[in-house]
mmCIF file of C-alpha atoms in Angstrom:
data_model
loop_
_atom_site.group_PDB
_atom_site.id
_atom_site.type_symbol
_atom_site.label_atom_id
_atom_site.label_comp_id
_atom_site.label_asym_id
_atom_site.label_seq_id
_atom_site.Cartn_x
_atom_site.Cartn_y
_atom_site.Cartn_z
ATOM 1 C CA UNK A 1 37.845 -51.887 -34.516
ATOM 2 C CA UNK A 2 40.081 -54.042 -36.680
ATOM 3 C CA UNK A 3 41.409 -53.964 -40.243
ATOM 4 C CA UNK A 4 41.339 -57.313 -42.019
ATOM 5 C CA UNK A 5 41.207 -58.967 -45.409
ATOM 6 C CA UNK A 6 37.926 -58.819 -47.288
ATOM 7 C CA UNK A 7 35.711 -61.907 -47.039
ATOM 8 C CA UNK A 8 32.959 -62.771 -49.560
ATOM 9 C CA UNK A 9 30.417 -62.332 -46.764
ATOM 10 C CA UNK A 10 31.425 -58.642 -46.594
ATOM 11 C CA UNK A 11 30.135 -57.816 -50.071
ATOM 12 C CA UNK A 12 26.745 -56.414 -49.008
ATOM 13 C CA UNK A 13 28.371 -54.269 -46.318
ATOM 14 C CA UNK A 14 30.954 -52.927 -48.777
ATOM 15 C CA UNK A 15 28.162 -52.025 -51.199
ATOM 16 C CA UNK A 16 26.344 -50.276 -48.353
ATOM 17 C CA UNK A 17 29.410 -48.229 -47.416
ATOM 18 C CA UNK A 18 29.886 -47.317 -51.076
ATOM 19 C CA UNK A 19 26.321 -45.992 -51.244
ATOM 20 C CA UNK A 20 26.426 -44.204 -47.888
ATOM 21 C CA UNK A 21 29.583 -42.324 -48.896
ATOM 22 C CA UNK A 22 28.660 -41.868 -52.569
ATOM 23 C CA UNK A 23 27.885 -38.140 -52.533
ATOM 24 C CA UNK A 24 31.341 -36.642 -51.962
ATOM 25 C CA UNK A 25 31.660 -38.668 -48.780
ATOM 26 C CA UNK A 26 28.053 -38.131 -47.730
ATOM 27 C CA UNK A 27 25.054 -40.479 -47.888
ATOM 28 C CA UNK A 28 23.774 -41.017 -51.445
ATOM 29 C CA UNK A 29 20.966 -43.396 -50.479
ATOM 30 C CA UNK A 30 18.189 -41.013 -51.495
ATOM 31 C CA UNK A 31 19.747 -40.328 -54.884
ATOM 32 C CA UNK A 32 19.479 -43.843 -56.313
ATOM 33 C CA UNK A 33 16.394 -45.907 -57.035
ATOM 34 C CA UNK A 34 18.603 -49.015 -57.176
ATOM 35 C CA UNK A 35 20.871 -48.993 -54.104
ATOM 36 C CA UNK A 36 23.353 -51.385 -55.690
ATOM 37 C CA UNK A 37 24.324 -49.095 -58.577
ATOM 38 C CA UNK A 38 27.332 -47.425 -56.956
ATOM 39 C CA UNK A 39 28.613 -50.702 -55.565
ATOM 40 C CA UNK A 40 28.427 -52.293 -58.986
ATOM 41 C CA UNK A 41 30.339 -49.394 -60.502
ATOM 42 C CA UNK A 42 33.021 -48.760 -57.906
ATOM 43 C CA UNK A 43 33.448 -51.855 -55.735
ATOM 44 C CA UNK A 44 32.118 -55.080 -57.198
ATOM 45 C CA UNK A 45 34.801 -55.761 -59.787
ATOM 46 C CA UNK A 46 37.559 -55.384 -57.195
ATOM 47 C CA UNK A 47 35.833 -57.813 -54.832
ATOM 48 C CA UNK A 48 35.442 -60.398 -57.586
ATOM 49 C CA UNK A 49 38.655 -59.916 -59.579
ATOM 50 C CA UNK A 50 41.304 -58.653 -57.116
ATOM 51 C CA UNK A 51 40.097 -59.532 -53.645
ATOM 52 C CA UNK A 52 43.706 -60.044 -52.503
ATOM 53 C CA UNK A 53 43.969 -56.249 -52.507
ATOM 54 C CA UNK A 54 40.686 -55.646 -50.658
ATOM 55 C CA UNK A 55 40.675 -54.783 -46.951
ATOM 56 C CA UNK A 56 37.842 -53.777 -44.641
ATOM 57 C CA UNK A 57 37.451 -51.883 -41.399
ATOM 58 C CA UNK A 58 35.382 -54.090 -39.071
ATOM 59 C CA UNK A 59 33.723 -52.622 -35.966
ATOM 60 C CA UNK A 60 32.638 -56.044 -34.723
ATOM 61 C CA UNK A 61 29.307 -55.954 -36.537
ATOM 62 C CA UNK A 62 30.751 -55.947 -40.054
ATOM 63 C CA UNK A 63 32.539 -53.739 -42.535
ATOM 64 C CA UNK A 64 32.171 -49.997 -41.987
ATOM 65 C CA UNK A 65 34.947 -48.957 -44.336
ATOM 66 C CA UNK A 66 37.172 -50.430 -47.011
ATOM 67 C CA UNK A 67 40.090 -49.939 -49.352
ATOM 68 C CA UNK A 68 40.158 -51.686 -52.723
ATOM 69 C CA UNK A 69 43.107 -51.892 -55.081
ATOM 70 C CA UNK A 70 44.111 -53.120 -58.517
ATOM 71 C CA UNK A 71 47.753 -53.986 -59.064
ATOM 72 C CA UNK A 72 47.779 -53.527 -62.854
ATOM 73 C CA UNK A 73 45.161 -51.042 -64.022
ATOM 74 C CA UNK A 74 45.273 -52.073 -67.670
ATOM 75 C CA UNK A 75 44.891 -55.765 -66.798
ATOM 76 C CA UNK A 76 42.070 -54.890 -64.412
ATOM 77 C CA UNK A 77 40.312 -52.924 -67.165
ATOM 78 C CA UNK A 78 40.735 -55.852 -69.559
ATOM 79 C CA UNK A 79 39.350 -58.399 -67.113
ATOM 80 C CA UNK A 80 36.471 -56.113 -66.136
ATOM 81 C CA UNK A 81 35.523 -55.818 -69.805
ATOM 82 C CA UNK A 82 35.442 -59.597 -70.086
ATOM 83 C CA UNK A 83 34.192 -60.682 -66.672
ATOM 84 C CA UNK A 84 32.345 -57.826 -64.939
ATOM 85 C CA UNK A 85 30.646 -55.338 -67.265
ATOM 86 C CA UNK A 86 28.817 -57.785 -69.594
ATOM 87 C CA UNK A 87 26.373 -59.038 -66.938
ATOM 88 C CA UNK A 88 25.621 -55.477 -65.833
ATOM 89 C CA UNK A 89 25.087 -54.370 -69.420
ATOM 90 C CA UNK A 90 22.522 -57.143 -69.819
ATOM 91 C CA UNK A 91 20.742 -56.068 -66.660
ATOM 92 C CA UNK A 92 20.860 -52.287 -67.099
ATOM 93 C CA UNK A 93 20.130 -50.734 -70.528
ATOM 94 C CA UNK A 94 22.403 -48.045 -71.900
ATOM 95 C CA UNK A 95 20.569 -44.675 -71.593
ATOM 96 C CA UNK A 96 22.396 -43.437 -74.675
ATOM 97 C CA UNK A 97 19.180 -41.931 -76.096
ATOM 98 C CA UNK A 98 18.622 -39.809 -72.988
ATOM 99 C CA UNK A 99 20.533 -36.507 -73.110
ATOM 100 C CA UNK A 100 23.359 -36.522 -70.589
ATOM 101 C CA UNK A 101 21.991 -33.543 -68.670
ATOM 102 C CA UNK A 102 18.599 -35.249 -68.310
ATOM 103 C CA UNK A 103 19.760 -38.626 -66.997
ATOM 104 C CA UNK A 104 18.859 -39.746 -63.502
ATOM 105 C CA UNK A 105 21.679 -40.774 -61.147
ATOM 106 C CA UNK A 106 20.856 -44.424 -61.926
ATOM 107 C CA UNK A 107 21.061 -43.745 -65.652
ATOM 108 C CA UNK A 108 24.401 -41.968 -65.292
ATOM 109 C CA UNK A 109 25.846 -45.045 -63.600
ATOM 110 C CA UNK A 110 24.223 -47.361 -66.156
ATOM 111 C CA UNK A 111 25.923 -45.351 -68.886
ATOM 112 C CA UNK A 112 29.220 -45.969 -67.101
ATOM 113 C CA UNK A 113 28.586 -49.729 -67.229
ATOM 114 C CA UNK A 114 28.388 -49.494 -71.016
ATOM 115 C CA UNK A 115 31.140 -46.897 -71.447
ATOM 116 C CA UNK A 116 33.755 -47.361 -68.696
ATOM 117 C CA UNK A 117 36.453 -44.725 -68.658
ATOM 118 C CA UNK A 118 40.017 -45.969 -69.075
ATOM 119 C CA UNK A 119 42.755 -44.421 -66.963
ATOM 120 C CA UNK A 120 45.000 -41.992 -68.883
ATOM 121 C CA UNK A 121 48.082 -43.702 -70.300
ATOM 122 C CA UNK A 122 50.380 -40.980 -68.982
ATOM 123 C CA UNK A 123 49.179 -41.786 -65.462
ATOM 124 C CA UNK A 124 49.295 -45.574 -65.813
ATOM 125 C CA UNK A 125 52.826 -45.462 -67.242
ATOM 126 C CA UNK A 126 54.263 -44.238 -63.942
ATOM 127 C CA UNK A 127 51.493 -45.230 -61.496
ATOM 128 C CA UNK A 128 50.085 -48.536 -62.841
ATOM 129 C CA UNK A 129 48.087 -49.471 -59.735
ATOM 130 C CA UNK A 130 44.962 -47.701 -58.502
ATOM 131 C CA UNK A 131 42.650 -47.747 -55.495
ATOM 132 C CA UNK A 132 39.321 -46.742 -53.972
ATOM 133 C CA UNK A 133 38.791 -46.042 -50.274
ATOM 134 C CA UNK A 134 35.623 -45.183 -48.328
ATOM 135 C CA UNK A 135 34.805 -44.971 -44.640
ATOM 136 C CA UNK A 136 31.491 -44.209 -42.995
ATOM 137 C CA UNK A 137 31.477 -40.757 -41.358
ATOM 138 C CA UNK A 138 31.735 -42.115 -37.815
ATOM 139 C CA UNK A 139 35.093 -43.683 -38.708
ATOM 140 C CA UNK A 140 36.595 -40.602 -40.310
ATOM 141 C CA UNK A 141 39.093 -38.318 -38.615
ATOM 142 C CA UNK A 142 40.501 -41.081 -36.396
ATOM 143 C CA UNK A 143 43.493 -42.168 -38.432
ATOM 144 C CA UNK A 144 41.697 -45.287 -39.652
ATOM 145 C CA UNK A 145 41.662 -44.196 -43.277
ATOM 146 C CA UNK A 146 45.396 -43.652 -43.135
ATOM 147 C CA UNK A 147 45.926 -47.143 -41.686
ATOM 148 C CA UNK A 148 43.749 -48.751 -44.365
ATOM 149 C CA UNK A 149 45.522 -46.877 -47.114
ATOM 150 C CA UNK A 150 49.020 -47.578 -45.853
ATOM 151 C CA UNK A 151 48.232 -51.287 -45.567
ATOM 152 C CA UNK A 152 47.142 -51.433 -49.203
ATOM 153 C CA UNK A 153 50.135 -49.382 -50.361
ATOM 154 C CA UNK A 154 52.459 -51.796 -48.557
ATOM 155 C CA UNK A 155 50.783 -54.749 -50.272
ATOM 156 C CA UNK A 156 50.962 -53.126 -53.710
ATOM 157 C CA UNK A 157 54.623 -52.226 -53.238
ATOM 158 C CA UNK A 158 55.420 -55.768 -52.118
ATOM 159 C CA UNK A 159 53.754 -57.040 -55.291
ATOM 160 C CA UNK A 160 56.118 -54.888 -57.340
ATOM 161 C CA UNK A 161 54.061 -51.789 -58.120
ATOM 162 C CA UNK A 162 56.107 -48.590 -58.600
ATOM 163 C CA UNK A 163 53.150 -46.280 -58.077
ATOM 164 C CA UNK A 164 49.426 -45.976 -57.407
ATOM 165 C CA UNK A 165 46.786 -43.494 -58.494
ATOM 166 C CA UNK A 166 43.188 -42.650 -57.673
ATOM 167 C CA UNK A 167 40.434 -40.373 -58.876
ATOM 168 C CA UNK A 168 38.655 -37.939 -56.581
ATOM 169 C CA UNK A 169 35.796 -35.569 -57.295
ATOM 170 C CA UNK A 170 36.978 -31.990 -57.729
ATOM 171 C CA UNK A 171 34.261 -30.928 -55.287
ATOM 172 C CA UNK A 172 35.388 -33.351 -52.564
ATOM 173 C CA UNK A 173 37.890 -30.959 -51.017
ATOM 174 C CA UNK A 174 38.144 -32.928 -47.793
ATOM 175 C CA UNK A 175 39.278 -36.055 -49.615
ATOM 176 C CA UNK A 176 41.770 -34.107 -51.722
ATOM 177 C CA UNK A 177 43.304 -32.637 -48.569
ATOM 178 C CA UNK A 178 43.433 -36.118 -46.989
ATOM 179 C CA UNK A 179 45.341 -37.580 -49.931
ATOM 180 C CA UNK A 180 47.760 -34.668 -50.003
ATOM 181 C CA UNK A 181 48.586 -35.272 -46.337
ATOM 182 C CA UNK A 182 49.429 -38.876 -47.255
ATOM 183 C CA UNK A 183 51.882 -37.882 -49.954
ATOM 184 C CA UNK A 184 49.657 -37.996 -53.027
ATOM 185 C CA UNK A 185 50.254 -35.354 -55.682
ATOM 186 C CA UNK A 186 48.193 -34.114 -58.598
ATOM 187 C CA UNK A 187 48.871 -36.058 -61.799
ATOM 188 C CA UNK A 188 46.097 -35.120 -64.233
ATOM 189 C CA UNK A 189 42.515 -33.958 -64.595
ATOM 190 C CA UNK A 190 39.552 -35.863 -65.997
ATOM 191 C CA UNK A 191 35.930 -34.679 -66.270
ATOM 192 C CA UNK A 192 34.882 -33.545 -62.764
ATOM 193 C CA UNK A 193 37.817 -35.529 -61.352
ATOM 194 C CA UNK A 194 41.343 -34.923 -60.115
ATOM 195 C CA UNK A 195 43.730 -37.835 -60.593
ATOM 196 C CA UNK A 196 46.268 -38.064 -57.798
ATOM 197 C CA UNK A 197 49.170 -40.449 -57.338
ATOM 198 C CA UNK A 198 51.938 -41.604 -55.046
ATOM 199 C CA UNK A 199 55.206 -43.331 -55.817
ATOM 200 C CA UNK A 200 55.775 -46.630 -54.001
ATOM 201 C CA UNK A 201 59.018 -48.055 -52.668
ATOM 202 C CA UNK A 202 59.549 -51.750 -53.340
#
């Protein structure tokens, strides 16, 4: 098991990990008619726009976990608006006419393509970087997530970031406990989400 830089050939595997951990760390495969939806929403832009901050856990047969980061959240949001979301908006219609409580999982993600949520300014002011991390269940509880995360935090700090944040589902209590053990603290709340952050030392 090794941790290495993301390679373009890893993209399908990263998307697969994103889907298989997309239900509060559990497999979301049966929830989505289009298996690429979660990857498009939560991984693809990082792989295309900030691959220098993308690392994978490789078991010898490919990526079975990853950590993805953005150095400057506002710049990442700007570039995503210009370079990532437009193609997805053309491919997936906005289900704006379907009541929110009646949308399918695919429609909820499609709505996100058309209406991405910006990080709160109060969070970005002190923690301008952000990250996503996912590991398949067989790789959890072995210290591998910690190693992935610490590698990215080192890279972000070396690039000059004073702090990093992430969003985690309020119902994903295991992930919240994991981040707390790694020094993340609660910064703010968003719909269904806790925003946690950690100060970085340059």
